[in-house]
Short mmCIF file of C-alpha atoms in Angstrom, two decimals:
data_model
loop_
_atom_site.label_atom_id
_atom_site.label_comp_id
_atom_site.label_asym_id
_atom_site.label_seq_id
_atom_site.Cartn_x
_atom_site.Cartn_y
_atom_site.Cartn_z
CA MET G 186 0.00 0.00 0.00
CA GLY G 187 1.33 3.42 -0.94
CA THR G 188 1.09 6.73 0.82
CA THR G 189 -2.47 7.41 -0.35
CA VAL G 190 -5.66 5.69 0.69
CA SER G 191 -8.40 4.75 -1.76
CA LEU G 192 -11.98 3.60 -1.41
CA ALA G 193 -10.77 0.13 -2.42
CA ASP G 194 -8.33 0.15 0.52
CA ILE G 195 -11.19 0.91 2.89
CA GLN G 196 -13.33 -1.81 1.32
CA SER G 197 -10.43 -4.24 1.84
CA ALA G 198 -10.14 -3.11 5.47
CA ARG G 199 -13.83 -3.75 5.91
CA ARG G 200 -13.39 -7.33 4.80
CA THR G 201 -10.46 -7.71 7.16
CA LEU G 202 -12.46 -6.35 10.08
CA ARG G 203 -15.77 -8.08 9.35
CA ASP G 204 -15.49 -10.70 12.11
CA VAL G 205 -13.41 -8.56 14.48
CA ILE G 206 -15.25 -5.32 15.17
CA LEU G 207 -18.77 -4.33 16.11
CA ALA G 208 -20.86 -2.49 13.54
CA THR G 209 -21.67 0.10 16.19
CA PRO G 210 -25.21 1.51 16.34
CA VAL G 211 -26.40 4.77 14.84
CA ILE G 212 -28.64 6.21 17.56
CA PRO G 213 -31.17 9.06 17.21
CA ALA G 214 -30.31 11.93 19.57
CA ALA G 215 -33.86 12.99 20.38
CA ARG G 216 -33.10 15.79 22.86
CA LEU G 217 -30.36 17.32 20.74
CA SER G 218 -32.54 17.07 17.64
CA SER G 219 -35.30 18.95 19.45
CA GLU G 220 -32.94 21.66 20.67
CA LEU G 221 -31.34 22.20 17.25
CA GLY G 222 -34.40 21.71 15.03
CA ALA G 223 -32.52 19.06 13.07
CA SER G 224 -32.38 15.27 12.86
CA VAL G 225 -29.26 14.39 14.83
CA TYR G 226 -27.73 10.93 15.18
CA TYR G 227 -24.83 9.49 17.16
CA LYS G 228 -22.45 6.91 15.71
CA ALA G 229 -21.71 5.18 19.01
CA GLU G 230 -18.08 4.10 18.66
CA ASN G 231 -17.88 4.40 22.45
CA THR G 232 -19.61 0.98 22.44
CA GLN G 233 -16.90 -0.54 20.22
CA HIS G 234 -14.52 -3.23 21.45
CA SER G 235 -11.98 -1.54 23.77
CA GLY G 236 -14.26 1.50 24.04
CA SER G 237 -13.24 3.41 20.92
CA PHE G 238 -12.81 3.22 17.15
CA LYS G 239 -9.07 2.54 17.45
CA ILE G 240 -9.36 -1.24 17.12
CA ARG G 241 -10.31 -0.72 13.46
CA GLY G 242 -7.05 0.85 12.36
CA ALA G 243 -4.90 -1.14 14.77
CA TYR G 244 -6.19 -4.54 13.66
CA ASN G 245 -6.10 -3.62 9.97
CA THR G 246 -2.44 -2.73 10.45
CA ILE G 247 -1.21 -5.54 12.70
CA SER G 248 -3.05 -8.30 10.84
CA HIS G 249 -1.20 -7.35 7.64
CA LEU G 250 2.30 -7.39 9.17
CA SER G 251 4.74 -9.95 7.86
CA ARG G 252 5.55 -13.00 9.93
CA GLU G 253 8.94 -11.51 10.77
CA GLU G 254 7.38 -8.16 11.85
CA LYS G 255 4.90 -9.96 14.07
CA ALA G 256 7.65 -12.06 15.62
CA ARG G 257 9.49 -8.90 16.73
CA GLY G 258 6.41 -7.68 18.60
CA VAL G 259 4.74 -4.30 18.21
CA ILE G 260 5.16 -1.05 20.06
CA ALA G 261 2.92 2.00 20.16
CA PRO G 262 2.80 5.26 22.11
CA SER G 263 -0.64 6.33 23.25
CA ALA G 264 -2.59 8.46 25.68
CA GLY G 265 -5.04 5.59 26.04
CA ASN G 266 -7.43 4.61 23.26
CA HIS G 267 -4.80 3.65 20.68
CA ALA G 268 -3.14 1.67 23.45
CA GLN G 269 -6.20 -0.46 23.99
CA GLY G 270 -6.82 -0.83 20.27
CA VAL G 271 -3.27 -2.04 19.64
CA ALA G 272 -3.32 -4.29 22.71
CA MET G 273 -6.55 -5.95 21.61
CA ALA G 274 -5.46 -6.27 17.99
CA ALA G 275 -2.12 -7.75 19.02
CA GLN G 276 -3.83 -10.22 21.33
CA LEU G 277 -6.15 -11.33 18.52
CA CYS G 278 -3.18 -11.74 16.17
CA GLY G 279 -1.01 -13.57 18.73
CA VAL G 280 1.55 -10.75 18.82
CA GLN G 281 3.30 -9.34 21.87
CA ALA G 282 2.58 -5.62 22.40
CA VAL G 283 4.45 -2.95 24.32
CA ILE G 284 2.54 0.27 24.93
CA VAL G 285 4.22 3.47 26.08
CA MET G 286 1.82 5.81 27.85
CA PRO G 287 2.37 9.19 29.55
CA GLU G 288 2.87 8.98 33.29
CA ARG G 289 -0.38 10.88 33.79
CA ALA G 290 -2.45 8.71 31.47
CA PRO G 291 -5.93 7.97 32.88
CA LEU G 292 -5.73 5.01 35.24
CA THR G 293 -8.72 3.31 33.62
CA LYS G 294 -6.89 3.25 30.27
CA VAL G 295 -3.67 1.95 31.80
CA VAL G 296 -5.47 -0.86 33.63
CA ALA G 297 -7.57 -1.79 30.60
CA THR G 298 -4.48 -1.97 28.38
CA ARG G 299 -2.70 -4.30 30.80
CA ARG G 300 -5.78 -6.50 31.02
CA LEU G 301 -5.55 -6.99 27.26
CA GLY G 302 -2.14 -8.58 27.70
CA ALA G 303 0.11 -5.69 26.72
CA GLU G 304 3.19 -4.56 28.59
CA VAL G 305 2.62 -0.96 29.65
CA VAL G 306 5.56 1.41 30.07
CA LEU G 307 4.82 4.79 31.67
CA ALA G 308 7.18 7.49 30.43
CA GLY G 309 7.08 11.27 30.17
CA ALA G 310 4.62 13.97 31.09
CA GLY G 311 2.74 13.93 27.78
CA PHE G 312 2.19 12.19 24.47
CA ASP G 313 5.30 13.61 22.78
CA GLU G 314 7.57 12.23 25.50
CA ALA G 315 5.81 8.87 25.23
CA VAL G 316 6.46 8.90 21.47
CA ALA G 317 10.17 9.62 21.99
CA HIS G 318 10.47 6.81 24.54
CA ALA G 319 8.63 4.38 22.26
CA GLN G 320 10.97 5.22 19.40
CA MET G 321 13.98 4.64 21.66
CA LEU G 322 12.62 1.23 22.72
CA GLN G 323 11.90 0.37 19.10
CA GLU G 324 15.51 1.04 18.16
CA GLN G 325 16.82 -0.93 21.14
CA HIS G 326 14.62 -3.99 20.74
CA GLY G 327 13.56 -4.01 17.10
CA TYR G 328 9.81 -3.77 17.75
CA THR G 329 7.45 -3.00 14.87
CA TYR G 330 6.01 0.48 15.31
CA VAL G 331 2.24 0.94 15.01
CA HIS G 332 1.34 4.58 14.38
CA ALA G 333 -1.79 6.01 15.99
CA PHE G 334 -3.03 7.82 12.88
CA ASP G 335 -0.45 8.57 10.16
CA HIS G 336 -0.38 5.24 8.32
CA PRO G 337 -2.40 4.13 5.28
CA ARG G 338 -3.76 0.97 6.88
CA VAL G 339 -4.74 2.85 10.04
CA ILE G 340 -6.57 5.46 7.97
CA ALA G 341 -8.27 2.73 5.91
CA GLY G 342 -9.39 0.91 9.05
CA GLN G 343 -10.93 4.02 10.54
CA GLY G 344 -12.57 4.72 7.18
CA THR G 345 -14.80 1.67 7.55
CA ILE G 346 -16.99 3.86 9.78
CA GLY G 347 -17.82 5.86 6.66
CA PHE G 348 -19.32 2.79 4.96
CA GLU G 349 -21.44 2.04 8.02
CA LEU G 350 -22.70 5.63 8.16
CA ALA G 351 -23.58 5.71 4.47
CA GLU G 352 -25.58 2.51 4.83
CA ALA G 353 -27.37 3.60 8.01
CA LEU G 354 -28.00 7.22 6.96
CA PRO G 355 -28.18 7.45 3.15
CA ASP G 356 -29.74 10.94 3.48
CA LEU G 357 -26.94 12.24 5.73
CA GLN G 358 -26.17 15.89 5.05
CA THR G 359 -23.61 16.89 7.70
CA LEU G 360 -21.13 14.82 9.69
CA VAL G 361 -19.20 16.22 12.66
CA VAL G 362 -15.99 14.37 13.53
CA PRO G 363 -13.47 14.94 16.37
CA ILE G 364 -9.89 15.45 15.16
CA GLY G 365 -6.71 14.47 16.96
CA GLY G 366 -4.00 13.43 14.54
CA GLY G 367 -6.54 13.13 11.75
CA GLY G 368 -6.71 9.41 11.04
CA LEU G 369 -10.40 9.07 11.88
CA ILE G 370 -11.67 12.02 9.89
CA SER G 371 -9.38 11.23 6.95
CA GLY G 372 -10.59 7.67 6.55
CA ILE G 373 -14.25 8.61 7.01
CA ALA G 374 -13.95 11.53 4.57
CA ILE G 375 -12.45 9.32 1.86
CA ALA G 376 -15.30 6.84 2.19
CA LEU G 377 -18.18 9.29 2.61
CA LYS G 378 -17.17 11.72 -0.13
CA ALA G 379 -17.13 8.74 -2.53
CA LEU G 380 -20.39 7.22 -1.29
CA LEU G 381 -22.33 10.42 -0.46
CA PRO G 382 -20.59 13.17 -2.47
CA MET G 383 -22.82 16.00 -1.20
CA VAL G 384 -22.23 15.36 2.50
CA ARG G 385 -20.61 18.18 4.47
CA ILE G 386 -17.84 17.09 6.84
CA VAL G 387 -16.88 19.29 9.80
CA GLY G 388 -13.92 18.53 12.04
CA VAL G 389 -13.74 19.50 15.71
CA GLN G 390 -10.66 20.12 17.83
CA ALA G 391 -10.29 21.08 21.46
CA ALA G 392 -9.30 24.74 21.72
CA GLY G 393 -6.53 23.74 24.13
CA CYS G 394 -4.91 21.62 21.41
CA ALA G 395 -5.94 22.73 17.93
CA PRO G 396 -3.06 22.54 15.45
CA VAL G 397 -5.17 21.69 12.39
CA PRO G 398 -6.52 25.19 11.53
CA ASP G 399 -3.00 26.67 11.62
CA SER G 400 -1.61 23.69 9.73
CA LEU G 401 -4.22 24.08 7.00
CA ALA G 402 -3.39 27.77 6.72
CA ALA G 403 0.34 27.00 6.52
CA GLY G 404 -0.05 24.11 4.09
CA CYS G 405 2.02 21.80 6.28
CA PRO G 406 1.76 20.24 9.75
CA ILE G 407 2.34 22.79 12.52
CA ARG G 408 3.40 21.52 15.93
CA LEU G 409 2.04 23.19 19.06
CA ALA G 410 4.27 23.79 22.04
CA THR G 411 1.62 22.74 24.57
CA ALA G 412 -1.61 20.81 24.80
CA ARG G 413 -4.04 21.27 27.65
CA THR G 414 -7.49 19.76 27.47
CA ILE G 415 -9.64 17.16 29.20
CA ALA G 416 -10.17 15.64 25.74
CA ASP G 417 -6.98 13.59 25.98
CA GLY G 418 -8.05 11.36 23.09
CA ILE G 419 -7.63 14.25 20.62
CA ALA G 420 -4.80 16.08 22.41
CA VAL G 421 -2.35 15.62 19.52
CA LYS G 422 0.01 18.54 18.98
CA SER G 423 0.39 18.09 15.22
CA PRO G 424 -1.64 16.45 12.45
CA GLY G 425 0.02 13.81 10.29
CA GLU G 426 1.94 14.17 7.05
CA LEU G 427 -0.58 11.84 5.42
CA THR G 428 -3.72 13.03 7.15
CA LEU G 429 -3.36 16.80 6.70
CA PRO G 430 -3.57 16.77 2.86
CA ILE G 431 -6.67 14.55 3.08
CA ILE G 432 -8.28 16.95 5.54
CA ALA G 433 -7.39 19.89 3.30
CA GLU G 434 -8.99 18.23 0.28
CA LEU G 435 -12.08 16.57 1.74
CA VAL G 436 -13.05 18.26 5.02
CA ASP G 437 -15.30 21.31 4.59
CA ASP G 438 -14.63 23.09 7.88
CA VAL G 439 -12.77 22.74 11.18
CA VAL G 440 -14.05 24.33 14.39
CA THR G 441 -12.86 24.35 18.01
CA VAL G 442 -14.60 23.87 21.34
CA ASP G 443 -13.45 25.04 24.77
CA GLU G 444 -13.35 23.04 27.98
CA ASP G 445 -16.72 24.15 29.30
CA GLU G 446 -18.31 23.23 25.98
CA ILE G 447 -16.71 19.79 26.13
CA VAL G 448 -18.00 19.34 29.68
CA PHE G 449 -21.51 20.25 28.52
CA GLY G 450 -21.15 17.73 25.70
CA ILE G 451 -20.19 14.92 28.09
CA ALA G 452 -23.06 15.77 30.43
CA HIS G 453 -25.60 16.13 27.63
CA VAL G 454 -24.88 12.67 26.25
CA VAL G 455 -24.91 11.05 29.70
CA GLN G 456 -28.06 12.84 30.86
CA ASN G 457 -30.12 12.54 27.69
CA SER G 458 -28.86 9.47 25.82
CA ARG G 459 -27.58 7.43 28.76
CA LEU G 460 -24.24 6.89 27.04
CA VAL G 461 -20.84 7.43 28.66
CA VAL G 462 -18.36 9.37 26.54
CA GLU G 463 -14.93 10.81 27.17
CA GLY G 464 -13.93 14.36 26.29
CA ALA G 465 -12.86 13.47 22.75
CA GLY G 466 -16.05 11.48 22.24
CA ALA G 467 -18.15 14.49 23.25
CA ALA G 468 -16.34 17.03 21.05
CA GLY G 469 -18.80 16.77 18.17
CA VAL G 470 -21.79 17.08 20.49
CA ALA G 471 -20.09 20.06 22.12
CA ALA G 472 -19.70 21.80 18.76
CA LEU G 473 -23.36 21.23 17.91
CA LEU G 474 -24.60 22.42 21.32
CA ALA G 475 -22.42 25.53 21.14
CA GLY G 476 -23.73 26.47 17.69
CA LYS G 477 -20.32 26.06 16.07
CA VAL G 478 -21.88 24.14 13.15
CA ALA G 479 -24.56 26.06 11.24
CA LEU G 480 -27.57 23.86 10.48
CA GLN G 481 -30.69 24.19 8.37
CA PRO G 482 -34.11 23.23 9.82
CA GLY G 483 -34.61 19.49 9.50
CA GLU G 484 -31.04 18.84 8.37
CA VAL G 485 -29.82 15.26 8.85
CA VAL G 486 -26.71 15.41 11.02
CA ALA G 487 -24.48 12.83 12.66
CA THR G 488 -21.48 12.96 14.95
CA ILE G 489 -19.03 10.30 16.05
CA LEU G 490 -18.97 9.42 19.75
CA CYS G 491 -15.42 8.26 19.16
CA GLY G 492 -14.56 7.03 22.67
CA GLY G 493 -16.02 6.20 26.05
CA ASN G 494 -12.91 5.52 28.12
CA ILE G 495 -13.27 8.27 30.69
CA ASP G 496 -11.84 8.06 34.18
CA SER G 497 -14.65 7.78 36.73
CA ASN G 498 -13.29 10.68 38.80
CA LEU G 499 -13.13 12.91 35.73
CA LEU G 500 -16.65 11.89 34.73
CA THR G 501 -17.90 12.82 38.20
CA ARG G 502 -16.15 16.19 38.04
CA ALA G 503 -17.51 16.85 34.56
CA LEU G 504 -21.07 16.06 35.58
CA GLU G 505 -20.82 18.16 38.74
CA THR G 506 -19.34 21.07 36.78
CA ALA G 507 -22.13 20.81 34.21
CA LEU G 508 -24.74 20.76 36.97
CA VAL G 509 -23.26 23.93 38.42
CA ARG G 510 -23.30 25.64 35.02
CA GLN G 511 -26.87 24.44 34.49
CA GLY G 512 -27.92 25.97 37.80
CA ARG G 513 -28.63 22.59 39.40
CA TYR G 514 -26.04 22.97 42.17
CA LEU G 515 -25.87 26.05 44.36
CA LEU G 516 -23.03 26.94 46.73
CA VAL G 517 -24.04 29.34 49.50
CA ARG G 518 -21.70 30.88 52.08
CA THR G 519 -23.28 32.39 55.16
CA SER G 520 -22.99 32.35 58.94
CA VAL G 521 -25.10 31.33 61.94
CA ASP G 522 -25.09 32.12 65.66
CA ASP G 523 -22.50 29.92 67.33
CA ARG G 524 -24.93 28.37 69.78
CA PRO G 525 -27.07 25.23 69.95
CA GLY G 526 -29.74 25.25 67.24
CA GLY G 527 -28.03 27.86 65.08
CA LEU G 528 -27.15 25.43 62.28
CA ALA G 529 -30.50 23.63 62.53
CA GLY G 530 -32.33 26.88 61.91
CA LEU G 531 -30.44 27.47 58.67
CA VAL G 532 -31.04 23.93 57.42
CA ASN G 533 -34.75 24.24 58.22
CA ARG G 534 -34.97 27.45 56.16
CA VAL G 535 -33.36 25.61 53.22
CA ALA G 536 -35.91 22.82 53.55
CA GLU G 537 -38.78 25.30 53.59
CA VAL G 538 -37.97 26.37 50.03
CA GLY G 539 -37.51 22.82 48.73
CA ALA G 540 -33.72 22.61 48.24
CA SER G 541 -31.69 19.52 49.17
CA VAL G 542 -28.45 19.71 51.13
CA LEU G 543 -25.69 17.75 49.39
CA ASP G 544 -22.77 18.92 51.51
CA LEU G 545 -22.40 21.15 54.54
CA PHE G 546 -19.18 22.65 55.90
CA HIS G 547 -19.34 24.21 59.39
CA ARG G 548 -16.31 26.34 60.27
CA ARG G 549 -15.89 28.49 63.35
CA ALA G 550 -12.57 29.91 62.17
CA MET G 551 -13.90 31.26 58.90
CA TRP G 552 -12.56 34.47 57.36
CA ARG G 553 -14.59 37.61 58.13
CA VAL G 554 -16.94 35.81 60.54
CA PRO G 555 -17.40 37.42 64.00
CA ILE G 556 -16.21 35.39 66.95
CA ASP G 557 -19.75 34.72 68.16
CA ARG G 558 -20.79 33.24 64.81
CA ALA G 559 -19.78 30.20 62.77
CA GLY G 560 -19.23 30.16 59.03
CA VAL G 561 -21.27 27.72 56.95
CA GLU G 562 -20.93 26.61 53.36
CA LEU G 563 -23.85 24.72 51.85
CA VAL G 564 -23.86 22.80 48.59
CA LEU G 565 -27.52 22.60 47.59
CA GLU G 566 -29.32 20.75 44.84
CA VAL G 567 -31.94 22.93 43.18
CA ARG G 568 -34.25 22.53 40.21
CA ASP G 569 -32.96 25.35 38.07
CA GLU G 570 -31.63 28.92 38.20
CA GLU G 571 -35.04 30.32 39.17
CA HIS G 572 -35.20 27.92 42.11
CA ALA G 573 -31.65 28.84 43.13
CA GLN G 574 -32.57 32.52 43.27
CA ALA G 575 -35.67 31.69 45.29
CA VAL G 576 -33.49 29.90 47.86
CA LEU G 577 -31.15 32.88 48.16
CA ASP G 578 -34.09 35.29 48.48
CA HIS G 579 -35.71 33.12 51.15
CA LEU G 580 -32.54 32.95 53.25
CA THR G 581 -31.91 36.68 52.89
CA HIS G 582 -35.50 37.43 53.90
CA HIS G 583 -34.94 35.49 57.13
CA GLY G 584 -31.82 37.40 58.08
CA TYR G 585 -29.00 35.38 56.58
CA SER G 586 -26.29 37.31 54.77
CA CYS G 587 -25.55 35.06 51.80
CA GLU G 588 -22.69 34.96 49.34
CA ARG G 589 -23.13 32.83 46.25
CA GLY G 590 -20.08 30.87 45.20
CA GLY G 591 -18.96 28.47 42.50
CA LEU G 592 -17.76 24.92 42.96
CA GLY G 593 -14.47 25.67 41.33
CA SER G 594 -13.67 26.59 37.74
CA TRP G 595 -12.71 24.03 35.10
CA PRO G 596 -9.02 24.27 34.20
CA VAL G 597 -8.25 25.90 30.88
#
């Protein structure tokens, strides 16, 4: 196979993968459709083997290695999803796999990769350092390197999603695809532009790691100095030498989403479609919710939920942050008389207006609180912003001096 990828290559990959992968469901997104006035669908690759689309490209690559290449074993650097895809593909092909992951890689992805039989090496603070360490180990031990995105067979494997979308949604008008290194969107674009020539393809990057727009403007891959985003699955500092020209030719637009928008995307999918997605998997939903993709009334739209391997602690934080932004959680700082019954009186006032106490922090040595009073912080569950304001008004009416707080800002 040369340096370009054809529709025939993707058709061949589909035959290779037929008995290996799941043909993941295309699910109507009823709530999002209602909000946008369009017909929106999710391609649920978060339900794929190993929790993301990566098994497609990894297996299509490893299964075609020569006997000698397989005997040397494979090595791959990854922040998580490629790791699991390579580990599973190697296990299915009877090949030993070594995966180099950043030291801060999500624990769930590290554990899952080891469970698939791969040796996991933790090295470096980020993906670039993991790549450098993997290349060093490859030179030392002669492993066969499996690229995460910039290889024809990887691109062809990911492109099989395009065939599945065309079959499930023959009237598809717009597809929104998260972009990391570009392997996913490149393969899908090659397939869809051949099968459904009029479809519009929009890529999405996290604003904290968005090298593609600058790379397209420059006409060559541009490498960012830093990457900071909760969407670790697309936190790739530079697109590929193979993928960038495909994106330039076949992708109609590339937009970015910030961290709050990604958080809203995660929460929206969990709350309304009962599907768990990671930051990268929610990027397309985030772009749609934020109005980054202009839509016509009734337009048929799909986005790829490309991964569901989110750390449980991060998922909890994301949901709590979204609830705060949605006005469902209210943090109130106030004070009570430091005597028996003082705290009970405050809690009773909260109950009178129908709010639930989630957490309560009682501090005598609280800043700016007189010595005869005790500081109190309440985390309350409320119905919406109107209810939150009613709680504050009720407490103020009964003599409590209230300060509204946040539950912490999301890092940017």
